[in-house]
Amino acid sequence: MEQSALRNVAPPRHRHRFFAYVAVVVGLAALLLVGSVLHEGLRVDAVFWVFAGLAVVADTPPFVQGSRDESIPTFPSVCFTFAILIAYGCAPAVAVQLVAVLVAAVWLKHTFWRAAFNAAQYMLSFLAAGLLLPERSGGDAHQLLRADRIGWVLAAAVTWFVVNNLLVSTALWLRFGGRWWTVFMRAVRNDALPNGALLLSAPGLVAAAHVDALLVPLALLSLFAVRRMMKLAAQRARAGRLDPLTGLPNRKALEREVAARLQEHAERAEGGAAERRLALLLLDLDAFKQVNDALGHRVGDRLLVEVGERLTAAARASGADNLVGRLGGDEFAVVVPHLRDTADARRVAAEIMCALSEPVLLDGLPIDVGASVGVAVYPEHGTDFAELMRHADVAMYDAKGRGDNLAVYAPESDHNTPERLSLLADLRKALESGPEGGIELYYQPQVELATGTVVGVEALLRWRHPRRGPIDPEELIRVAEHSPVMRLLTLRVVDEAIGQLAAWRATAPAAEGVRVAVNVSVRDLHTGEIADRIAGRLAQMSVDPSRLELEITESALMADPRRVLTTLARLKKLGVAIALDDFGTGYSSMLHLRRLPLAEVKIDRSFVLGVATDPDDAAIVHSMINLARALGLRVVAEGVEDERTWRMLVEAGCDVAQGWYFARPMPPDRLLDWLSKTAARPVFTTK
């Protein structure tokens, strides 16, 4: 709902206080008007009727500042009624202004209480201004225009302006809330130029009437010019809120629309109406860049126009109050008010997305237009435009990441919440502070199933936060993986793992020959930096490269195998083994598995945990073991927690296993004790 329209309805917020204020202003104005008429009388002549007639005509219609969605009326009658105040006194000026306000109220379709308040505000403004005008000697008003008295006329104009804006801004403050001073200063800024010009033109009208009353109507030409300029300014303001290509509202207009709608929703709730929801939908076209590159930007622009028209038609079909806007590039947004719940928002989003299911025909060429849409719902996902937009953006990228075309905001998908940003800053600080930062590696043994020998350990990250205590490793990775901090974390883990291998070589015979597996992000493999770092550290510490293994998740690797192939080839040439982690949870291509320089695959624990109890999981694990062995890859099973699972993996031909059945992750010193005891009395053997 437009703010101008909101001003025309009874406010549910602070209803009694607001209407008490309106009643006081109207009552006070009525009493003072009666007193003024009794004191001054109504002395009029032919010139007065010229002023009065022009005042009424000038307000049909009043000037309008701004655009359609934020209209601020300015009443040209003020210049004539202020001239009447100078020439004839308060009572005649107030009487004419009252008639002009009533005519304008009919024209603008104001409610009774609003028309009454507008009339009262002008009455009080004129009465306050009239107190500053000196008495006219012999009834000659033109004596007020002498150089020694014109200052009083200017002071009266300033008083009228200040009193009028005090009354209006107080009403707006009671109506819409906020800080009173902010509302007042905004009213003064908006009102200064138009009403200031009208008030200051009044003395000129009085002087013109003194020469000849027929000169007064010439002021209408000036008013027409002013009206024309204000209309052009309104058109420019409106153009500033529209996208020049599609003609849809732009970000600024959408922000204003959401603010007005949220205010409407809040007032409905305060008024006892059933609570409703508002959804902000953010759409991003898929493969739009390819259209621009292949067919040119002109065709791309035509495509955007067609998409805008389709979205607008679909949005209006789902609800007359829905509003579609373009944010820029290939991003569109839809504001959907008056929803029941989040499920209703998802339904409307799906209906609007159907508009893009059919190809767009341009120059006889059908172009498939897909899009991803993120949905944020008020008040669950935000209470203002900025928060809703950010959360809708998170949901949209969540949809893209999942290969879906629709997603509703979920906090767990948001990698940039204030809490996570704070945790990320603490993590960076911990990484930069060295061992004192609380970051360390624990090691979980990997046992060769055929012999019961410990052949490796997996390095697992642990962080004890100074205030929050131990941080869950999965949360730690979620916080870091989408930021530059992930690179620092990976380098820290690689350095510590290689340093630990060097320390064991010198002081721990029990760890001799044990390899260390380190998890790395696939983003770390996009450049050759990680290979350079590993090569340098291995040479510096005199560590055999075969003692180090890098684990890369299947889902991340399969998303972009070509970009990491060069780095993996360098690492393999160096002698570092590559393991494919979480095997079975992604979408591995046989071609990729064959071409990548892999030495090992690790079956995800989600399958291993069910081997002994779920026939389907057992069948899947058997199939993955057979596939890996056929490709010449070593097989490691994660999540072995009982003897039955261990023995079934042995029977299936699995090479290596790790899990709580063997040992939990432990710090380096405890690992050495455990290795020494296990070497003296091996227990993990089926013989």
XYZ file of C-alpha atoms in Angstrom:
687
model
C 0.000 0.000 0.000
C 1.371 3.462 -0.891
C 2.284 5.760 1.962
C -0.002 8.412 0.514
C -2.835 5.890 0.601
C -1.923 4.868 4.139
C -2.385 8.500 5.215
C -5.974 8.290 4.049
C -7.018 5.403 6.313
C -7.663 5.183 10.031
C -4.381 4.097 11.668
C -4.491 0.996 13.861
C -1.179 1.969 15.442
C -1.666 4.505 18.311
C -5.249 5.037 17.155
C -6.485 6.870 20.251
C -3.435 9.110 20.533
C -3.533 10.013 16.858
C -7.209 10.895 16.734
C -6.956 12.778 20.027
C -4.310 14.945 18.379
C -6.477 15.476 15.279
C -9.442 16.419 17.461
C -7.396 18.919 19.476
C -5.998 20.586 16.330
C -9.422 20.821 14.665
C -11.115 22.069 17.844
C -8.461 24.691 18.520
C -8.606 25.925 14.935
C -12.394 26.231 15.063
C -12.315 28.256 18.286
C -9.599 30.579 17.042
C -11.425 31.047 13.727
C -14.589 32.121 15.502
C -12.597 34.524 17.675
C -10.825 35.967 14.654
C -14.081 36.543 12.774
C -15.646 38.246 15.795
C -12.572 40.410 16.311
C -11.754 41.383 12.721
C -14.945 40.857 10.787
C -14.927 40.102 7.071
C -14.018 43.246 5.157
C -14.002 42.348 1.458
C -14.080 44.036 -1.941
C -13.798 43.127 -5.623
C -10.054 42.405 -5.415
C -10.736 40.002 -2.554
C -13.084 37.986 -4.739
C -10.435 37.812 -7.454
C -7.964 36.405 -4.934
C -10.593 34.020 -3.524
C -11.654 32.712 -6.932
C -8.069 32.147 -8.041
C -7.295 30.334 -4.757
C -10.086 27.825 -5.321
C -9.275 27.346 -9.015
C -5.543 26.902 -8.348
C -6.159 23.805 -6.223
C -7.933 21.851 -8.955
C -5.764 19.867 -8.898
C -2.942 20.694 -6.453
C 0.686 20.285 -7.414
C 2.189 16.855 -6.754
C 5.823 16.295 -5.840
C 7.526 12.929 -6.255
C 6.012 10.062 -8.206
C 2.834 8.029 -8.161
C 4.036 5.768 -5.361
C 5.023 8.695 -3.092
C 2.849 11.698 -3.912
C 3.318 14.847 -1.797
C 0.574 17.411 -2.577
C 1.354 21.138 -2.605
C -1.588 23.558 -2.664
C -1.069 26.596 -4.963
C -3.955 28.354 -3.213
C -1.466 29.297 -0.492
C 0.003 32.154 -2.551
C -3.448 33.744 -2.960
C -4.668 33.109 0.602
C -1.416 34.490 2.048
C -1.933 37.569 -0.137
C -5.438 37.834 1.368
C -3.858 37.584 4.844
C -1.609 40.553 4.009
C -4.349 42.606 2.421
C -7.487 41.688 4.416
C -6.448 39.926 7.624
C -6.732 36.448 9.157
C -10.471 35.819 9.049
C -10.886 36.315 5.267
C -7.685 34.330 4.511
C -8.764 31.411 6.698
C -12.264 31.379 5.227
C -10.961 31.201 1.652
C -8.358 28.599 2.557
C -11.096 26.496 4.166
C -13.081 26.479 0.926
C -9.939 25.671 -1.120
C -9.090 22.732 1.182
C -12.609 21.332 0.880
C -12.445 21.538 -2.930
C -9.027 19.856 -2.958
C -10.295 17.155 -0.562
C -13.052 16.275 -3.008
C -10.561 16.259 -5.878
C -8.079 14.036 -3.979
C -10.797 11.839 -2.402
C -9.688 12.551 1.139
C -11.608 11.135 4.081
C -13.515 13.516 6.376
C -10.993 13.411 9.211
C -8.096 14.123 6.867
C -9.883 17.036 5.186
C -10.778 18.463 8.608
C -7.202 18.191 9.807
C -5.813 19.812 6.627
C -8.244 22.708 7.027
C -7.310 23.076 10.700
C -3.556 23.031 10.044
C -3.909 25.888 7.537
C -6.193 27.859 9.883
C -3.660 27.668 12.720
C -0.788 28.514 10.359
C -2.567 31.652 9.111
C -3.611 32.682 12.601
C -0.014 32.340 13.855
C 1.349 34.269 10.863
C -1.260 37.009 11.305
C -0.018 37.746 14.811
C 3.257 39.061 13.351
C 1.713 41.428 10.815
C 1.524 45.054 12.060
C -1.768 46.960 12.054
C -2.562 48.592 8.740
C -2.750 52.391 8.947
C -6.075 53.478 7.573
C -6.740 49.974 6.345
C -4.100 50.328 3.610
C -2.437 46.951 3.329
C 0.235 48.282 0.977
C 1.918 50.081 3.827
C 3.055 46.609 4.941
C 5.078 46.351 1.733
C 7.263 49.345 2.558
C 10.954 48.612 3.012
C 10.800 49.209 6.775
C 7.908 46.750 7.241
C 8.499 44.055 4.646
C 10.565 42.192 7.240
C 7.394 41.531 9.231
C 5.788 40.022 6.138
C 8.769 37.717 5.667
C 8.649 36.776 9.367
C 4.956 35.962 9.008
C 5.725 33.717 6.011
C 8.404 31.865 8.005
C 5.992 31.491 10.929
C 3.306 30.087 8.641
C 5.824 27.627 7.192
C 7.151 26.463 10.568
C 3.728 26.086 12.242
C 2.323 24.238 9.237
C 5.197 21.753 9.200
C 5.120 21.304 12.978
C 1.461 20.318 12.803
C 1.895 18.018 9.793
C 5.099 16.311 10.979
C 3.593 15.622 14.407
C 0.598 13.971 12.736
C 2.897 11.887 10.529
C 4.996 10.920 13.540
C 1.931 9.726 15.436
C 0.686 7.978 12.298
C 3.852 6.226 11.111
C 6.172 6.265 14.131
C 9.918 6.892 14.017
C 11.900 9.815 15.469
C 9.947 13.080 15.567
C 12.914 15.244 14.650
C 13.678 13.108 11.611
C 10.070 13.325 10.440
C 10.035 17.095 10.973
C 13.274 17.726 9.075
C 12.113 15.547 6.185
C 8.868 17.542 6.013
C 10.815 20.822 6.040
C 13.126 19.668 3.233
C 10.230 18.495 1.074
C 8.166 21.622 1.722
C 10.788 24.355 1.637
C 10.994 24.994 -2.110
C 7.339 24.721 -3.251
C 5.605 26.393 -0.303
C 8.449 28.838 0.189
C 8.043 30.020 -3.397
C 4.252 30.291 -3.011
C 4.467 32.290 0.226
C 7.078 34.703 -1.103
C 5.038 35.356 -4.252
C 2.112 36.671 -2.175
C 3.554 40.194 -1.586
C 4.016 40.552 -5.360
C 0.352 39.671 -5.905
C -0.719 42.309 -3.393
C 1.445 44.889 -5.132
C 0.051 43.872 -8.545
C -3.511 44.187 -7.232
C -2.700 47.708 -6.041
C -1.862 48.656 -9.611
C -4.731 46.799 -11.299
C -6.750 43.770 -10.150
C -6.594 42.370 -13.708
C -2.858 41.775 -13.242
C -3.497 39.203 -10.499
C -4.763 36.399 -12.820
C -1.445 36.591 -14.671
C -0.037 34.714 -11.687
C -1.770 31.623 -13.059
C 0.755 31.587 -15.908
C 3.582 31.386 -13.393
C 1.729 28.674 -11.503
C 1.237 26.748 -14.725
C 4.973 26.932 -15.405
C 5.699 25.765 -11.861
C 3.171 22.945 -12.236
C 4.837 21.895 -15.490
C 8.291 21.884 -13.904
C 7.043 19.843 -10.960
C 5.398 17.391 -13.343
C 8.679 16.959 -15.213
C 10.491 16.534 -11.900
C 7.950 13.881 -10.906
C 8.537 12.091 -14.215
C 12.283 12.164 -13.643
C 11.806 10.867 -10.105
C 9.602 8.093 -11.432
C 12.168 7.245 -14.112
C 14.772 7.035 -11.349
C 12.767 4.175 -9.858
C 12.296 2.238 -13.094
C 14.657 -0.024 -14.973
C 15.303 1.705 -18.332
C 15.382 -1.543 -20.329
C 12.318 -3.424 -19.061
C 10.311 -0.578 -17.507
C 10.027 -2.621 -14.311
C 10.635 -1.122 -10.857
C 14.305 -1.061 -9.917
C 15.938 -1.890 -6.587
C 15.066 1.484 -5.074
C 11.389 1.128 -5.959
C 11.300 -2.452 -4.672
C 12.830 -1.328 -1.405
C 10.119 1.308 -0.974
C 7.406 -1.191 -1.859
C 8.671 -3.729 0.655
C 8.920 -1.049 3.361
C 5.313 0.021 2.742
C 4.079 -3.562 2.662
C 5.883 -4.489 5.856
C 4.340 -1.483 7.555
C 0.932 -2.574 6.342
C 1.517 -6.117 7.647
C 2.665 -4.798 11.027
C -0.384 -2.565 11.332
C -2.734 -5.381 10.408
C -1.197 -7.491 13.148
C -1.483 -4.668 15.680
C -5.078 -4.120 14.658
C -5.920 -7.732 15.564
C -6.108 -9.071 12.007
C -4.784 -12.527 11.201
C -1.016 -12.460 10.777
C 0.059 -12.623 7.157
C 3.396 -13.198 5.453
C 5.319 -11.370 2.741
C 7.752 -13.156 0.443
C 10.655 -11.697 -1.508
C 11.612 -13.851 -4.484
C 15.027 -13.386 -6.095
C 15.457 -14.897 -9.590
C 18.676 -15.339 -11.517
C 18.561 -16.554 -15.119
C 20.617 -19.615 -15.993
C 23.114 -19.473 -18.859
C 22.227 -15.863 -19.761
C 25.895 -15.098 -20.431
C 25.942 -17.801 -23.092
C 23.036 -16.087 -24.852
C 24.889 -12.769 -24.835
C 28.099 -14.370 -26.071
C 26.449 -16.428 -28.799
C 23.738 -14.064 -30.072
C 24.879 -10.623 -28.949
C 23.774 -8.172 -26.289
C 20.874 -6.839 -28.351
C 19.236 -10.269 -28.385
C 20.097 -10.611 -24.703
C 18.278 -7.341 -23.975
C 15.204 -8.518 -25.880
C 15.293 -11.725 -23.889
C 15.342 -9.765 -20.620
C 12.338 -7.710 -21.742
C 10.399 -10.867 -22.624
C 11.313 -12.481 -19.304
C 10.159 -9.374 -17.453
C 6.805 -9.443 -19.255
C 6.312 -13.134 -18.542
C 7.170 -12.747 -14.880
C 4.843 -9.756 -14.545
C 1.945 -11.642 -16.130
C 2.568 -14.704 -13.959
C 2.931 -12.640 -10.792
C -0.305 -10.745 -11.406
C -2.098 -14.010 -12.137
C -0.992 -15.256 -8.711
C -2.016 -12.042 -6.955
C -3.038 -8.547 -8.028
C -0.721 -6.941 -5.444
C 2.410 -8.807 -6.534
C 5.181 -6.620 -7.909
C 8.007 -7.646 -10.261
C 11.224 -5.645 -10.485
C 14.623 -5.925 -12.126
C 17.671 -5.582 -9.910
C 20.186 -5.444 -12.754
C 21.886 -7.853 -15.141
C 19.829 -11.027 -15.299
C 18.424 -10.728 -11.766
C 14.739 -10.106 -11.098
C 12.792 -9.846 -7.855
C 9.139 -10.387 -6.997
C 7.352 -8.994 -3.937
C 4.447 -11.225 -2.877
C 2.344 -9.903 0.048
C -0.643 -11.388 1.885
C 0.586 -14.978 2.166
C -0.531 -17.513 4.754
C 2.801 -19.206 5.452
C 6.120 -20.300 3.968
C 4.490 -23.172 2.093
C 2.198 -20.649 0.411
C 5.263 -18.628 -0.607
C 6.869 -21.706 -2.128
C 3.662 -22.463 -4.047
C 3.463 -18.939 -5.502
C 7.165 -19.038 -6.414
C 6.638 -22.323 -8.252
C 3.664 -20.843 -10.147
C 5.701 -17.808 -11.204
C 8.602 -20.007 -12.281
C 6.255 -21.854 -14.645
C 6.278 -18.692 -16.773
C 9.827 -19.553 -17.825
C 9.149 -23.182 -18.715
C 8.375 -22.435 -22.365
C 11.204 -21.297 -24.692
C 11.348 -17.649 -25.728
C 11.066 -17.237 -29.503
C 13.396 -14.520 -30.812
C 13.854 -14.115 -34.578
C 12.481 -17.593 -35.064
C 15.028 -19.092 -32.670
C 13.629 -20.801 -29.542
C 15.726 -19.965 -26.480
C 15.280 -22.023 -23.343
C 15.199 -19.784 -20.296
C 15.849 -21.409 -16.979
C 16.210 -19.661 -13.652
C 16.991 -20.290 -10.023
C 14.841 -18.580 -7.416
C 15.487 -17.993 -3.743
C 12.631 -17.224 -1.373
C 12.803 -15.250 1.888
C 9.665 -14.789 3.981
C 8.761 -12.012 6.428
C 8.999 -12.188 9.409
C 10.711 -15.589 9.680
C 13.658 -14.717 7.437
C 13.939 -10.963 7.920
C 12.170 -7.808 9.034
C 13.399 -5.342 6.410
C 14.279 -5.225 2.720
C 18.043 -5.582 3.157
C 17.757 -8.672 5.358
C 15.133 -10.305 3.152
C 17.194 -9.599 0.037
C 20.350 -11.077 1.557
C 18.545 -14.206 2.681
C 16.782 -14.600 -0.658
C 20.207 -14.353 -2.306
C 21.523 -17.106 -0.019
C 18.533 -19.297 -0.901
C 18.999 -18.638 -4.624
C 22.636 -19.752 -4.558
C 21.621 -22.709 -2.428
C 19.209 -23.710 -5.212
C 21.957 -23.335 -7.820
C 24.361 -25.387 -5.741
C 21.843 -28.201 -5.397
C 20.956 -28.157 -9.080
C 17.411 -27.118 -8.191
C 15.398 -24.174 -9.458
C 13.752 -23.212 -6.155
C 14.881 -22.956 -2.543
C 13.500 -21.289 0.579
C 16.025 -19.679 2.879
C 17.447 -22.007 5.530
C 19.894 -20.708 8.181
C 22.135 -23.740 7.776
C 22.761 -22.734 4.151
C 23.843 -19.244 5.146
C 27.602 -19.027 5.362
C 27.573 -15.342 6.275
C 25.476 -15.063 9.415
C 26.873 -12.673 12.060
C 27.722 -15.663 14.257
C 29.632 -17.392 11.470
C 31.394 -14.210 10.443
C 32.487 -13.733 14.050
C 33.648 -17.350 14.228
C 35.486 -16.932 10.915
C 37.310 -13.867 12.254
C 38.286 -15.812 15.375
C 39.516 -18.702 13.213
C 41.713 -16.402 11.144
C 43.124 -14.925 14.339
C 43.773 -18.422 15.735
C 45.591 -19.467 12.553
C 47.769 -16.370 12.657
C 48.639 -16.820 16.345
C 50.374 -20.186 15.880
C 50.133 -22.994 18.461
C 48.534 -20.641 20.989
C 45.413 -20.385 18.809
C 44.030 -23.725 20.023
C 44.185 -25.417 16.593
C 45.709 -28.910 16.563
C 45.587 -32.217 14.720
C 44.270 -35.474 16.096
C 45.064 -38.756 14.344
C 42.804 -41.764 13.776
C 44.532 -45.071 12.901
C 43.849 -46.951 9.673
C 44.254 -50.738 9.983
C 45.086 -53.166 7.193
C 42.355 -55.782 7.501
C 44.362 -58.742 6.183
C 47.190 -58.378 8.734
C 45.866 -56.140 11.509
C 48.780 -53.781 10.938
C 48.395 -50.025 11.312
C 49.386 -48.673 7.911
C 48.235 -45.096 8.220
C 46.471 -42.411 10.196
C 44.042 -39.707 9.134
C 44.802 -36.208 10.380
C 41.626 -34.634 11.782
C 41.302 -30.974 12.659
C 40.404 -29.870 16.192
C 39.926 -26.340 17.508
C 39.267 -25.271 21.078
C 37.738 -21.796 20.937
C 38.779 -19.549 23.857
C 35.136 -18.777 24.738
C 32.978 -21.400 23.017
C 35.174 -24.381 23.817
C 35.602 -27.229 21.287
C 34.162 -26.378 17.859
C 32.493 -29.133 15.885
C 34.832 -29.990 12.976
C 31.987 -30.002 10.444
C 30.913 -26.513 11.540
C 34.525 -25.390 11.341
C 34.812 -26.527 7.713
C 31.416 -25.026 6.780
C 32.543 -21.671 8.146
C 35.909 -21.699 6.381
C 35.326 -23.435 3.050
C 33.665 -20.490 1.284
C 36.278 -17.950 2.385
C 39.989 -17.242 1.888
C 40.556 -18.591 5.410
C 40.209 -22.123 3.971
C 43.531 -21.673 2.180
C 45.235 -20.680 5.429
C 43.663 -23.638 7.185
C 44.785 -26.114 4.538
C 48.356 -24.819 4.575
C 48.408 -25.018 8.365
C 47.210 -28.643 8.344
C 49.697 -29.666 5.620
C 52.583 -28.022 7.484
C 51.693 -29.673 10.787
C 51.176 -33.112 9.231
C 54.541 -33.031 7.449
C 56.208 -31.681 10.587
C 54.671 -34.526 12.597
C 55.981 -37.093 10.109
C 59.469 -35.615 10.477
C 59.219 -35.727 14.281
C 58.089 -39.362 14.267
C 60.917 -40.375 11.962
C 63.427 -39.093 14.481
C 61.856 -40.169 17.782
C 59.127 -42.792 17.258
C 60.073 -46.143 15.733
C 56.492 -47.344 16.294
C 55.280 -44.816 13.720
C 57.875 -45.765 11.123
C 56.222 -46.501 7.782
C 52.819 -45.091 8.817
C 51.430 -42.657 6.247
C 49.370 -39.581 7.162
C 46.220 -38.720 5.217
C 45.246 -35.037 5.100
C 41.919 -33.632 3.871
C 42.185 -30.713 1.440
C 39.549 -28.571 -0.222
C 39.216 -28.942 -3.976
C 39.538 -25.156 -4.227
C 43.099 -25.530 -2.915
C 43.920 -27.583 -6.013
C 42.775 -24.952 -8.534
C 46.283 -23.481 -8.536
C 49.677 -25.052 -8.100
C 50.329 -23.350 -4.752
C 49.489 -26.422 -2.660
C 51.827 -28.624 -4.737
C 54.646 -26.092 -4.347
C 54.029 -25.864 -0.603
C 54.036 -29.660 -0.136
C 57.151 -30.147 -2.248
C 58.967 -27.446 -0.304
C 57.971 -28.790 3.109
C 58.781 -32.401 2.259
C 62.255 -31.390 1.080
C 62.807 -29.110 4.058
C 61.799 -31.813 6.567
C 63.435 -34.676 4.615
C 60.164 -36.621 4.629
C 59.448 -39.386 2.130
C 56.545 -38.150 -0.109
C 54.962 -41.616 0.002
C 54.283 -41.049 3.701
C 51.787 -38.298 2.815
C 48.325 -38.754 1.291
C 45.806 -36.096 0.279
C 42.087 -36.822 0.589
C 39.667 -35.000 -1.725
C 35.884 -35.295 -1.437
C 34.138 -36.983 -4.338
C 31.336 -34.406 -4.712
C 33.759 -31.473 -4.873
C 36.177 -33.205 -7.219
C 33.531 -34.331 -9.675
C 32.146 -30.790 -9.894
C 35.302 -29.578 -11.662
C 37.815 -32.404 -12.305
C 39.624 -30.704 -15.184
C 40.806 -27.698 -13.175
C 42.483 -29.880 -10.548
C 43.923 -32.549 -12.862
C 47.185 -30.657 -13.443
C 47.801 -30.190 -9.720
C 46.977 -33.828 -8.981
C 49.366 -34.966 -11.687
C 52.153 -32.884 -10.129
C 51.467 -34.363 -6.694
C 51.477 -37.906 -8.058
C 54.785 -37.254 -9.831
C 56.115 -35.971 -6.523
C 55.147 -39.272 -4.900
C 52.179 -38.069 -2.848
C 49.168 -40.404 -2.946
C 45.671 -39.113 -3.758
C 42.578 -40.607 -2.113
C 38.973 -40.025 -3.120
C 37.049 -39.398 0.109
C 33.330 -40.025 0.773
C 33.189 -42.455 -2.144
C 29.603 -43.249 -3.087
C 28.039 -39.939 -1.977
C 28.704 -38.067 -5.231
C 28.198 -38.781 -8.914
C 31.478 -40.283 -10.028
C 32.005 -40.739 -13.709
C 33.865 -43.921 -14.652
C 35.856 -41.789 -17.081
C 36.943 -39.477 -14.267
C 37.823 -42.343 -11.940
C 39.958 -43.897 -14.659
C 41.723 -40.687 -15.687
C 42.409 -39.174 -12.259
C 45.712 -40.173 -10.575
C 44.048 -41.873 -7.619
C 45.649 -44.428 -5.311
C 42.751 -45.005 -2.944
C 39.017 -44.603 -2.454
C 37.364 -44.231 0.949
C 33.839 -45.632 1.321
C 31.691 -43.152 3.203
C 30.710 -44.076 6.748
C 27.012 -43.647 5.914
C 27.237 -46.936 3.955
C 29.649 -48.747 6.273
C 27.506 -48.204 9.382
C 24.701 -50.240 7.814
C 26.757 -53.108 6.389
C 25.885 -55.499 9.233
C 22.200 -54.583 9.437
C 21.018 -53.318 6.059
C 21.230 -55.653 3.011
C 21.066 -52.683 0.644
C 24.056 -50.985 2.283
C 25.930 -54.293 2.274
C 25.260 -54.722 -1.452
C 26.373 -51.171 -2.186
C 29.602 -51.593 -0.225
C 30.373 -54.881 -1.988
C 29.812 -53.203 -5.363
C 32.063 -50.256 -4.528
C 34.834 -52.580 -3.310
C 34.638 -54.613 -6.502
C 34.643 -51.469 -8.647
C 37.654 -49.976 -6.874
C 39.649 -53.206 -7.001
C 38.861 -53.558 -10.712
C 40.357 -50.087 -11.207
C 43.433 -51.059 -9.188
C 42.606 -48.767 -6.259
C 43.095 -49.443 -2.567
C 39.808 -49.463 -0.588
C 39.421 -47.862 2.850
C 36.195 -48.186 4.844
C 35.310 -45.408 7.292
C 33.057 -45.740 10.329
C 33.803 -49.298 11.503
C 32.309 -49.452 14.996
C 31.839 -53.159 15.766
C 33.473 -56.529 15.160
C 30.692 -57.817 12.896
C 31.150 -54.929 10.470
C 34.913 -55.474 10.524
C 34.617 -59.171 9.666
C 32.069 -58.522 6.882
C 34.452 -55.985 5.313
C 37.255 -58.550 5.468
C 35.063 -61.074 3.692
C 34.135 -58.473 1.069
C 37.805 -57.885 0.245
C 38.205 -54.397 1.743
C 41.870 -53.431 2.191
C 41.912 -50.937 5.079
C 39.441 -49.696 7.676
C 39.198 -47.015 10.345
C 36.649 -46.296 13.033
C 35.953 -46.379 16.746
C 36.206 -50.172 16.818
C 39.934 -49.755 16.299
C 40.588 -46.393 17.928
C 39.158 -42.933 18.284
C 41.084 -39.862 17.040
C 43.837 -38.949 19.503
C 46.619 -36.380 19.878
C 50.145 -37.332 18.708
C 51.547 -38.378 22.115
C 48.637 -40.698 22.886
C 48.835 -42.110 19.351
C 52.454 -43.157 19.915
C 51.512 -44.992 23.129
C 48.670 -46.713 21.303
C 50.916 -47.714 18.410
C 53.510 -49.145 20.787
C 50.936 -51.303 22.595
C 49.358 -52.475 19.331
C 52.761 -53.420 17.847
C 53.580 -55.504 20.930
C 50.210 -57.308 20.976
C 48.318 -57.093 17.636
C 44.606 -57.748 18.115
C 43.121 -56.694 14.771
C 43.509 -59.931 12.869
C 41.108 -62.575 11.741
C 43.677 -65.334 12.097
